[in-house]
Amino acid sequence: DVKPGNIMLVGGGGSAEGRRGGPTDGRRGGPSGPPDAKLLDFGLARSGVPALAGSGFSMLPTTPPMNLTAQGTILGTFQYMAPEQLEGQEADARTDIFAFGAVIYEMLTGRKAFEGKSQATLIAAIVGSEPPPISTLHPMAPPMLDDVVRTCLAKHPDARWQSAADVQHALELAAKYRTPAPGVVVPAKAGRRTRIALTAGAVLVVSAATVGTWLWLGRTTSPPAKVSFDLQTDNATSPYQIALSPDGARFVSIASAPQGGGGGGGGGLWLRRLDEVNAQLVAGTTGAQFPFWSPDGRFVGFFTAGKLNKIDVFGGPAQPLCDAPVGHGGTWNRDGVIVFASSANGPLFKVSAGGGIPVAITDFDKLRGDIAHRHPRFLPDGQHFVFFLSSGKPENSGVYLGSLDSKETRRLVASDAMGAFAPPNHLLFMRDTTLMGQRFSPNRLELEGDPFPVAQNVGINTANSVSGFAVSDNGVLAFRPGGSGNDQLLRWLDRNGKALGDLGGVAAHDNVALAPDGRRFVETRRDGQVGDIWVFDLARGTSTRFTFDPAIDDNPIWSPDGSRIVFGSARSGPVRNLYVKNAGGAGQEELLLQTDSSKYPTDWSRDGKYILYTEVKNSLDVWVLPLSGDKKPIPFLTTQFQEGRARFSPDARWIAYTSDESGGSQIYVQSFPASGGKWQISTMGGLEPHWRGDGRELFYTTNGAFWSVEVSADSNTLKAGAPKKLFDTSLITNFLTTRYDVTPDGQRFLLNLPSTTAAATPPIRVVLNWATGLRQ
């Protein structure tokens, strides 16, 4: 009956002499040395008798109430029983070796080697399946341990180690030839103290599993030391989107180029172990946003091209799970349920980790002023979760509590962005740029005590409710310094990417659009969850506020004569409708179009007759709003794919747009009105097309570079040349936002860049055992 419940840790070195602080024999630890593990409780032991007996063999009361030995003729605890024991065959020392392997597996991974929802499924797992390799669950374990434990858990006794002496020898070899403890690259000029601190931090990453094991076995130890170090990640395109694996050994971030000197290029998810210098691009994650881990650390969920996806970080293609037009965060429990935000402004949904049809699990409260439910994080019970609720009434925004079996929600704490539960008993959240903590009981679902600061100057982007921190299950905290991620920089660039000057200073710029006369531009400026539209006069260098409603106003588009501005607004509820207002600011906004789906205007035809907009339903679709006649919207592209950022050609005969129908985002052109002709313009991905003023050139971005394509057209056919790369950029765009504009002559580009591109992106700060020494 070898199992965790029968293994006790004894003393500081095991012997009474050692516990009293006397001399030891040199093989055991003294008072400060490691404890001995003692196997107690031999109620099921037999000498020379099979461990499995007939029906007359009664069970002895050998275990405490938790993890009771199973009743019946099969003696032992199912999770640790060898196949021959379950099948009624004779048991010997090799049967105990199987159980010992199961215990070692559980110590290293924090999960049982074999699990099932019933005795029948558990027995089937033991007899017929293999547990995931230890290295996939705890990558920092010595590699040889996989072989040692796998041999312990062999199904047939003859394939196992034949004696405990064999196991001891194998473990000693695993210890002797283990890979070196992970190190951290330290600059050559770093001082001795810095080197010691960083090395200690790397070693403690490996130690985390051992510390967790002592706590799991119920032993009280001195708290581990808190150690921090920095990890540089280059070209982070969404610097505050980082996700730590549950074991704290790896993280993923989003970048357009290699991190830390790794090979290859291209954007997407970059995976890095804390004990390695280089990161690796996870193939198939182009355009990924808001990553989150599966509880076993094998998969990463993410959003791209209007889908929620998962990908095995150890190899394999990305697997689409369901539609998520503009996903904003997710979480994954041990029962295979994913809770996620399907759009930037909507409720939370749940879906199986195997894919399926999403089901809404939160409702909007109009009295509360709900705008968006985003970035959920499961609590340990896998039933409740915390999430960020954005409200048009700022006093109602914060981190809320939700549940899979009820749509009732309750605010836990005021916060400026998403929060997260930090095991075993803390809730982390943001107050401005300070990461705060407060004790939280996952059983009573209540906060305790007072909040306290955890880290200062932590990155935050309230436009998408992202906090620049992540926390693992075993006390590893990672965060990116940098203050407000809303801060953007408007910069002029020429066709070669040369900077020509900045406009308006660093601020929460978004959705920039140049006026037809080139003398002004209009933009959205955000203040927390609220956004308003401003008009900037290029000649005078002055800004004028254009809208004043407390709700979100964004995506402004000029009329062709520059006299009016159409924009989207959520002032009547969570759904964005279209409004129009005199560009000079006089008068009131006029409601232009109201439906039950959010709408984002993208262009106004030069003849003044039509407005293009993106509608958000189950997918993103392109619609045309006539400004004469019955003014009834006309569907232009309503497919199962994601289509958006549509733009009229100057003569209004063609519409360029972004679509993911090929599996990735590409630029296409169709005639208007639609006649069936369609041409793919980009070849290596593309987002946010813009026409040159004469209609003979198209520009677009790939979230990493700007491209140009020459086009020409006759009465029915469009001809496109080969795409030409103009320059690299750190611009990040998507299906719903306007992040750049181009002058009519195609010679200058006005880009809405993250302010971090003006200087080096700050490294990620990693803190091991972050809660050590807290005084709340």
PDB file of C-alpha atoms in Angstrom, residues 147-340:
ATOM      1  CA  ASP A 147      12.977   7.009 -18.272  1.00  0.00           C
ATOM      2  CA  VAL A 148      13.287   6.030 -14.608  1.00  0.00           C
ATOM      3  CA  VAL A 149       9.617   6.625 -13.842  1.00  0.00           C
ATOM      4  CA  ARG A 150       8.417   5.192 -17.153  1.00  0.00           C
ATOM      5  CA  THR A 151      10.244   1.968 -16.346  1.00  0.00           C
ATOM      6  CA  CYS A 152       8.697   1.912 -12.866  1.00  0.00           C
ATOM      7  CA  LEU A 153       5.259   2.219 -14.462  1.00  0.00           C
ATOM      8  CA  ALA A 154       5.702  -0.460 -17.107  1.00  0.00           C
ATOM      9  CA  LYS A 155       2.544  -2.562 -17.462  1.00  0.00           C
ATOM     10  CA  HIS A 156       4.284  -5.944 -17.229  1.00  0.00           C
ATOM     11  CA  PRO A 157       6.423  -6.677 -14.147  1.00  0.00           C
ATOM     12  CA  ASP A 158       9.240  -8.083 -16.300  1.00  0.00           C
ATOM     13  CA  ALA A 159       9.595  -4.712 -18.051  1.00  0.00           C
ATOM     14  CA  ARG A 160      10.051  -2.826 -14.763  1.00  0.00           C
ATOM     15  CA  TRP A 161      13.081  -2.362 -12.575  1.00  0.00           C
ATOM     16  CA  GLN A 162      13.503  -5.728 -10.894  1.00  0.00           C
ATOM     17  CA  SER A 163      14.434  -4.480  -7.433  1.00  0.00           C
ATOM     18  CA  ALA A 164      14.478  -1.353  -5.295  1.00  0.00           C
ATOM     19  CA  ALA A 165      18.280  -1.391  -5.646  1.00  0.00           C
ATOM     20  CA  ASP A 166      17.836  -0.981  -9.415  1.00  0.00           C
ATOM     21  CA  VAL A 167      15.580   2.017  -8.855  1.00  0.00           C
ATOM     22  CA  GLN A 168      18.057   3.573  -6.417  1.00  0.00           C
ATOM     23  CA  HIS A 169      20.898   3.161  -8.907  1.00  0.00           C
ATOM     24  CA  ALA A 170      18.805   4.686 -11.709  1.00  0.00           C
ATOM     25  CA  LEU A 171      17.863   7.677  -9.567  1.00  0.00           C
ATOM     26  CA  GLU A 172      21.474   8.246  -8.602  1.00  0.00           C
ATOM     27  CA  LEU A 173      22.446   8.252 -12.276  1.00  0.00           C
ATOM     28  CA  ALA A 174      19.636  10.684 -13.065  1.00  0.00           C
ATOM     29  CA  ALA A 175      20.963  12.995 -10.362  1.00  0.00           C
ATOM     30  CA  LYS A 176      24.580  12.600 -11.448  1.00  0.00           C
ATOM     31  CA  TYR A 177      23.978  13.202 -15.149  1.00  0.00           C
ATOM     32  CA  ARG A 178      21.116  15.694 -14.924  1.00  0.00           C
ATOM     33  CA  THR A 179      21.362  18.765 -17.121  1.00  0.00           C
ATOM     34  CA  PRO A 180      22.996  21.736 -15.404  1.00  0.00           C
ATOM     35  CA  ALA A 181      20.748  23.916 -13.305  1.00  0.00           C
ATOM     36  CA  PRO A 182      19.208  26.567 -15.554  1.00  0.00           C
ATOM     37  CA  GLY A 183      21.217  29.740 -15.678  1.00  0.00           C
ATOM     38  CA  VAL A 184      20.404  33.285 -16.564  1.00  0.00           C
ATOM     39  CA  VAL A 185      22.593  35.210 -18.943  1.00  0.00           C
ATOM     40  CA  VAL A 186      24.141  38.093 -17.006  1.00  0.00           C
ATOM     41  CA  PRO A 187      25.809  41.039 -18.714  1.00  0.00           C
ATOM     42  CA  ALA A 188      29.574  40.792 -18.595  1.00  0.00           C
ATOM     43  CA  LYS A 189      29.795  43.951 -16.471  1.00  0.00           C
ATOM     44  CA  ALA A 190      27.277  42.768 -13.927  1.00  0.00           C
ATOM     45  CA  GLY A 191      28.580  42.738 -10.385  1.00  0.00           C
ATOM     46  CA  ARG A 192      29.144  39.662  -8.259  1.00  0.00           C
ATOM     47  CA  ARG A 193      26.027  40.334  -6.196  1.00  0.00           C
ATOM     48  CA  THR A 194      23.908  40.563  -9.340  1.00  0.00           C
ATOM     49  CA  ARG A 195      25.319  37.297 -10.661  1.00  0.00           C
ATOM     50  CA  ILE A 196      24.638  35.526  -7.390  1.00  0.00           C
ATOM     51  CA  ALA A 197      21.061  36.819  -7.300  1.00  0.00           C
ATOM     52  CA  LEU A 198      20.311  35.805 -10.871  1.00  0.00           C
ATOM     53  CA  THR A 199      21.867  32.378 -10.490  1.00  0.00           C
ATOM     54  CA  ALA A 200      19.952  31.800  -7.288  1.00  0.00           C
ATOM     55  CA  GLY A 201      16.783  32.793  -9.090  1.00  0.00           C
ATOM     56  CA  ALA A 202      17.369  30.242 -11.823  1.00  0.00           C
ATOM     57  CA  VAL A 203      18.088  27.495  -9.310  1.00  0.00           C
ATOM     58  CA  LEU A 204      14.915  28.327  -7.402  1.00  0.00           C
ATOM     59  CA  VAL A 205      12.857  27.746 -10.550  1.00  0.00           C
ATOM     60  CA  VAL A 206      14.017  24.150 -10.402  1.00  0.00           C
ATOM     61  CA  SER A 207      13.420  24.064  -6.661  1.00  0.00           C
ATOM     62  CA  ALA A 208       9.803  25.204  -6.963  1.00  0.00           C
ATOM     63  CA  ALA A 209       8.512  21.685  -7.584  1.00  0.00           C
ATOM     64  CA  THR A 210      10.368  20.374  -4.536  1.00  0.00           C
ATOM     65  CA  VAL A 211       9.058  23.163  -2.329  1.00  0.00           C
ATOM     66  CA  GLY A 212       5.545  22.406  -3.549  1.00  0.00           C
ATOM     67  CA  THR A 213       6.066  18.735  -2.723  1.00  0.00           C
ATOM     68  CA  TRP A 214       7.017  19.456   0.900  1.00  0.00           C
ATOM     69  CA  LEU A 215       3.965  21.649   1.313  1.00  0.00           C
ATOM     70  CA  TRP A 216       1.772  19.055  -0.385  1.00  0.00           C
ATOM     71  CA  LEU A 217       2.990  16.390   2.012  1.00  0.00           C
ATOM     72  CA  GLY A 218       2.060  18.631   4.906  1.00  0.00           C
ATOM     73  CA  ARG A 219       5.508  19.580   6.167  1.00  0.00           C
ATOM     74  CA  THR A 220       6.098  23.086   7.490  1.00  0.00           C
ATOM     75  CA  THR A 221       9.345  24.548   6.159  1.00  0.00           C
ATOM     76  CA  SER A 222      11.033  27.913   6.253  1.00  0.00           C
ATOM     77  CA  PRO A 223       9.615  30.106   3.490  1.00  0.00           C
ATOM     78  CA  PRO A 224      11.701  30.056   0.298  1.00  0.00           C
ATOM     79  CA  ALA A 225      13.633  33.163  -0.650  1.00  0.00           C
ATOM     80  CA  LYS A 226      12.158  35.760  -2.964  1.00  0.00           C
ATOM     81  CA  VAL A 227      14.421  36.240  -5.990  1.00  0.00           C
ATOM     82  CA  SER A 228      13.906  38.371  -9.107  1.00  0.00           C
ATOM     83  CA  PHE A 229      15.650  38.734 -12.450  1.00  0.00           C
ATOM     84  CA  ASP A 230      14.952  40.291 -15.849  1.00  0.00           C
ATOM     85  CA  LEU A 231      14.400  38.622 -19.215  1.00  0.00           C
ATOM     86  CA  GLN A 232      14.719  40.687 -22.370  1.00  0.00           C
ATOM     87  CA  THR A 233      12.126  40.043 -25.099  1.00  0.00           C
ATOM     88  CA  ASP A 234      12.825  41.831 -28.344  1.00  0.00           C
ATOM     89  CA  ASN A 235      10.265  43.367 -30.704  1.00  0.00           C
ATOM     90  CA  ALA A 236       7.283  42.696 -28.473  1.00  0.00           C
ATOM     91  CA  THR A 237       4.315  43.840 -30.538  1.00  0.00           C
ATOM     92  CA  SER A 238       1.825  43.522 -27.679  1.00  0.00           C
ATOM     93  CA  PRO A 239       4.249  43.939 -24.774  1.00  0.00           C
ATOM     94  CA  TYR A 240       1.696  43.524 -21.982  1.00  0.00           C
ATOM     95  CA  GLN A 241       0.247  40.261 -23.284  1.00  0.00           C
ATOM     96  CA  ILE A 242       2.285  37.607 -21.482  1.00  0.00           C
ATOM     97  CA  ALA A 243       1.152  34.252 -20.121  1.00  0.00           C
ATOM     98  CA  LEU A 244       3.042  31.989 -17.678  1.00  0.00           C
ATOM     99  CA  SER A 245       2.640  28.232 -17.788  1.00  0.00           C
ATOM    100  CA  PRO A 246       0.990  26.740 -14.669  1.00  0.00           C
ATOM    101  CA  ASP A 247       4.347  25.386 -13.448  1.00  0.00           C
ATOM    102  CA  GLY A 248       6.034  28.762 -13.936  1.00  0.00           C
ATOM    103  CA  ALA A 249       8.763  27.274 -16.126  1.00  0.00           C
ATOM    104  CA  ARG A 250       7.740  28.797 -19.481  1.00  0.00           C
ATOM    105  CA  PHE A 251       5.966  31.825 -20.847  1.00  0.00           C
ATOM    106  CA  VAL A 252       4.556  32.948 -24.156  1.00  0.00           C
ATOM    107  CA  SER A 253       4.531  36.495 -25.440  1.00  0.00           C
ATOM    108  CA  ILE A 254       3.679  38.183 -28.712  1.00  0.00           C
ATOM    109  CA  ALA A 255       6.413  39.531 -30.928  1.00  0.00           C
ATOM    110  CA  SER A 256       7.159  40.237 -34.577  1.00  0.00           C
ATOM    111  CA  ALA A 257      10.775  39.081 -34.475  1.00  0.00           C
ATOM    112  CA  PRO A 258      13.081  36.790 -32.483  1.00  0.00           C
ATOM    113  CA  GLN A 259      13.478  37.314 -28.749  1.00  0.00           C
ATOM    114  CA  GLY A 260      16.820  37.092 -27.068  1.00  0.00           C
ATOM    115  CA  GLY A 261      18.644  36.305 -30.314  1.00  0.00           C
ATOM    116  CA  GLY A 262      16.661  33.278 -31.458  1.00  0.00           C
ATOM    117  CA  GLY A 263      16.564  32.383 -35.116  1.00  0.00           C
ATOM    118  CA  GLY A 264      13.880  33.028 -37.655  1.00  0.00           C
ATOM    119  CA  GLY A 265      11.457  35.874 -38.163  1.00  0.00           C
ATOM    120  CA  GLY A 266       7.771  36.542 -38.429  1.00  0.00           C
ATOM    121  CA  GLY A 267       5.094  37.405 -35.897  1.00  0.00           C
ATOM    122  CA  GLY A 268       3.047  35.322 -33.530  1.00  0.00           C
ATOM    123  CA  LEU A 269       3.470  33.537 -30.221  1.00  0.00           C
ATOM    124  CA  TRP A 270       7.004  33.125 -28.957  1.00  0.00           C
ATOM    125  CA  LEU A 271       7.625  30.402 -26.386  1.00  0.00           C
ATOM    126  CA  ARG A 272      10.489  30.667 -23.953  1.00  0.00           C
ATOM    127  CA  ARG A 273      11.659  28.656 -20.990  1.00  0.00           C
ATOM    128  CA  LEU A 274      12.957  30.636 -18.064  1.00  0.00           C
ATOM    129  CA  ASP A 275      16.172  28.620 -18.131  1.00  0.00           C
ATOM    130  CA  GLU A 276      16.933  29.368 -21.795  1.00  0.00           C
ATOM    131  CA  VAL A 277      18.224  32.438 -23.592  1.00  0.00           C
ATOM    132  CA  ASN A 278      16.368  32.055 -26.876  1.00  0.00           C
ATOM    133  CA  ALA A 279      12.662  31.940 -27.630  1.00  0.00           C
ATOM    134  CA  GLN A 280      11.058  29.820 -30.315  1.00  0.00           C
ATOM    135  CA  LEU A 281       8.277  30.915 -32.630  1.00  0.00           C
ATOM    136  CA  VAL A 282       5.222  28.679 -32.280  1.00  0.00           C
ATOM    137  CA  ALA A 283       4.387  27.929 -35.909  1.00  0.00           C
ATOM    138  CA  GLY A 284       0.795  28.562 -36.936  1.00  0.00           C
ATOM    139  CA  THR A 285       0.163  31.462 -34.536  1.00  0.00           C
ATOM    140  CA  THR A 286       0.460  34.447 -36.872  1.00  0.00           C
ATOM    141  CA  GLY A 287      -1.570  37.346 -35.543  1.00  0.00           C
ATOM    142  CA  ALA A 288      -2.137  35.649 -32.174  1.00  0.00           C
ATOM    143  CA  GLN A 289      -3.637  37.720 -29.372  1.00  0.00           C
ATOM    144  CA  PHE A 290      -4.403  37.197 -25.663  1.00  0.00           C
ATOM    145  CA  PRO A 291      -2.750  33.788 -25.058  1.00  0.00           C
ATOM    146  CA  PHE A 292      -3.632  31.533 -22.104  1.00  0.00           C
ATOM    147  CA  TRP A 293      -2.455  28.065 -20.993  1.00  0.00           C
ATOM    148  CA  SER A 294      -4.203  24.752 -20.524  1.00  0.00           C
ATOM    149  CA  PRO A 295      -3.982  23.490 -16.913  1.00  0.00           C
ATOM    150  CA  ASP A 296      -1.512  20.731 -17.848  1.00  0.00           C
ATOM    151  CA  GLY A 297       0.828  23.183 -19.588  1.00  0.00           C
ATOM    152  CA  ARG A 298       0.622  21.372 -22.904  1.00  0.00           C
ATOM    153  CA  PHE A 299      -1.593  23.717 -24.921  1.00  0.00           C
ATOM    154  CA  VAL A 300      -1.877  27.453 -25.386  1.00  0.00           C
ATOM    155  CA  GLY A 301      -5.181  29.022 -26.336  1.00  0.00           C
ATOM    156  CA  PHE A 302      -5.160  32.205 -28.403  1.00  0.00           C
ATOM    157  CA  PHE A 303      -7.237  34.310 -30.777  1.00  0.00           C
ATOM    158  CA  THR A 304      -6.517  35.066 -34.398  1.00  0.00           C
ATOM    159  CA  ALA A 305      -8.452  35.682 -37.591  1.00  0.00           C
ATOM    160  CA  GLY A 306     -11.787  35.662 -35.776  1.00  0.00           C
ATOM    161  CA  LYS A 307     -11.282  32.256 -34.147  1.00  0.00           C
ATOM    162  CA  LEU A 308     -10.477  30.830 -30.742  1.00  0.00           C
ATOM    163  CA  ASN A 309      -7.649  28.350 -31.283  1.00  0.00           C
ATOM    164  CA  LYS A 310      -5.458  25.988 -29.305  1.00  0.00           C
ATOM    165  CA  ILE A 311      -2.017  24.672 -30.173  1.00  0.00           C
ATOM    166  CA  ASP A 312       0.212  22.000 -28.672  1.00  0.00           C
ATOM    167  CA  VAL A 313       3.410  23.820 -27.743  1.00  0.00           C
ATOM    168  CA  PHE A 314       5.356  20.570 -28.109  1.00  0.00           C
ATOM    169  CA  GLY A 315       4.385  20.278 -31.761  1.00  0.00           C
ATOM    170  CA  GLY A 316       1.357  20.146 -34.010  1.00  0.00           C
ATOM    171  CA  PRO A 317      -0.904  22.498 -35.958  1.00  0.00           C
ATOM    172  CA  ALA A 318      -3.232  25.073 -34.469  1.00  0.00           C
ATOM    173  CA  GLN A 319      -6.764  23.777 -33.968  1.00  0.00           C
ATOM    174  CA  PRO A 320      -9.703  26.198 -34.365  1.00  0.00           C
ATOM    175  CA  LEU A 321     -12.277  25.656 -31.622  1.00  0.00           C
ATOM    176  CA  CYS A 322     -15.013  28.167 -32.413  1.00  0.00           C
ATOM    177  CA  ASP A 323     -15.752  31.630 -33.743  1.00  0.00           C
ATOM    178  CA  ALA A 324     -14.473  34.577 -31.719  1.00  0.00           C
ATOM    179  CA  PRO A 325     -14.675  37.684 -33.896  1.00  0.00           C
ATOM    180  CA  VAL A 326     -12.505  39.866 -31.647  1.00  0.00           C
ATOM    181  CA  GLY A 327     -11.449  37.649 -28.736  1.00  0.00           C
ATOM    182  CA  HIS A 328     -10.358  39.321 -25.497  1.00  0.00           C
ATOM    183  CA  GLY A 329      -8.933  36.680 -23.186  1.00  0.00           C
ATOM    184  CA  GLY A 330      -9.703  33.162 -21.998  1.00  0.00           C
ATOM    185  CA  THR A 331      -9.159  30.587 -19.265  1.00  0.00           C
ATOM    186  CA  TRP A 332      -9.156  26.775 -19.201  1.00  0.00           C
ATOM    187  CA  ASN A 333     -10.131  24.421 -16.356  1.00  0.00           C
ATOM    188  CA  ARG A 334      -9.202  20.787 -15.640  1.00  0.00           C
ATOM    189  CA  ASP A 335     -12.594  19.557 -16.863  1.00  0.00           C
ATOM    190  CA  GLY A 336     -11.800  20.775 -20.375  1.00  0.00           C
ATOM    191  CA  VAL A 337     -14.012  23.875 -20.299  1.00  0.00           C
ATOM    192  CA  ILE A 338     -12.765  27.150 -21.765  1.00  0.00           C
ATOM    193  CA  VAL A 339     -14.353  30.453 -20.754  1.00  0.00           C
ATOM    194  CA  PHE A 340     -13.536  33.339 -23.083  1.00  0.00           C
TER     195      PHE A 340
END
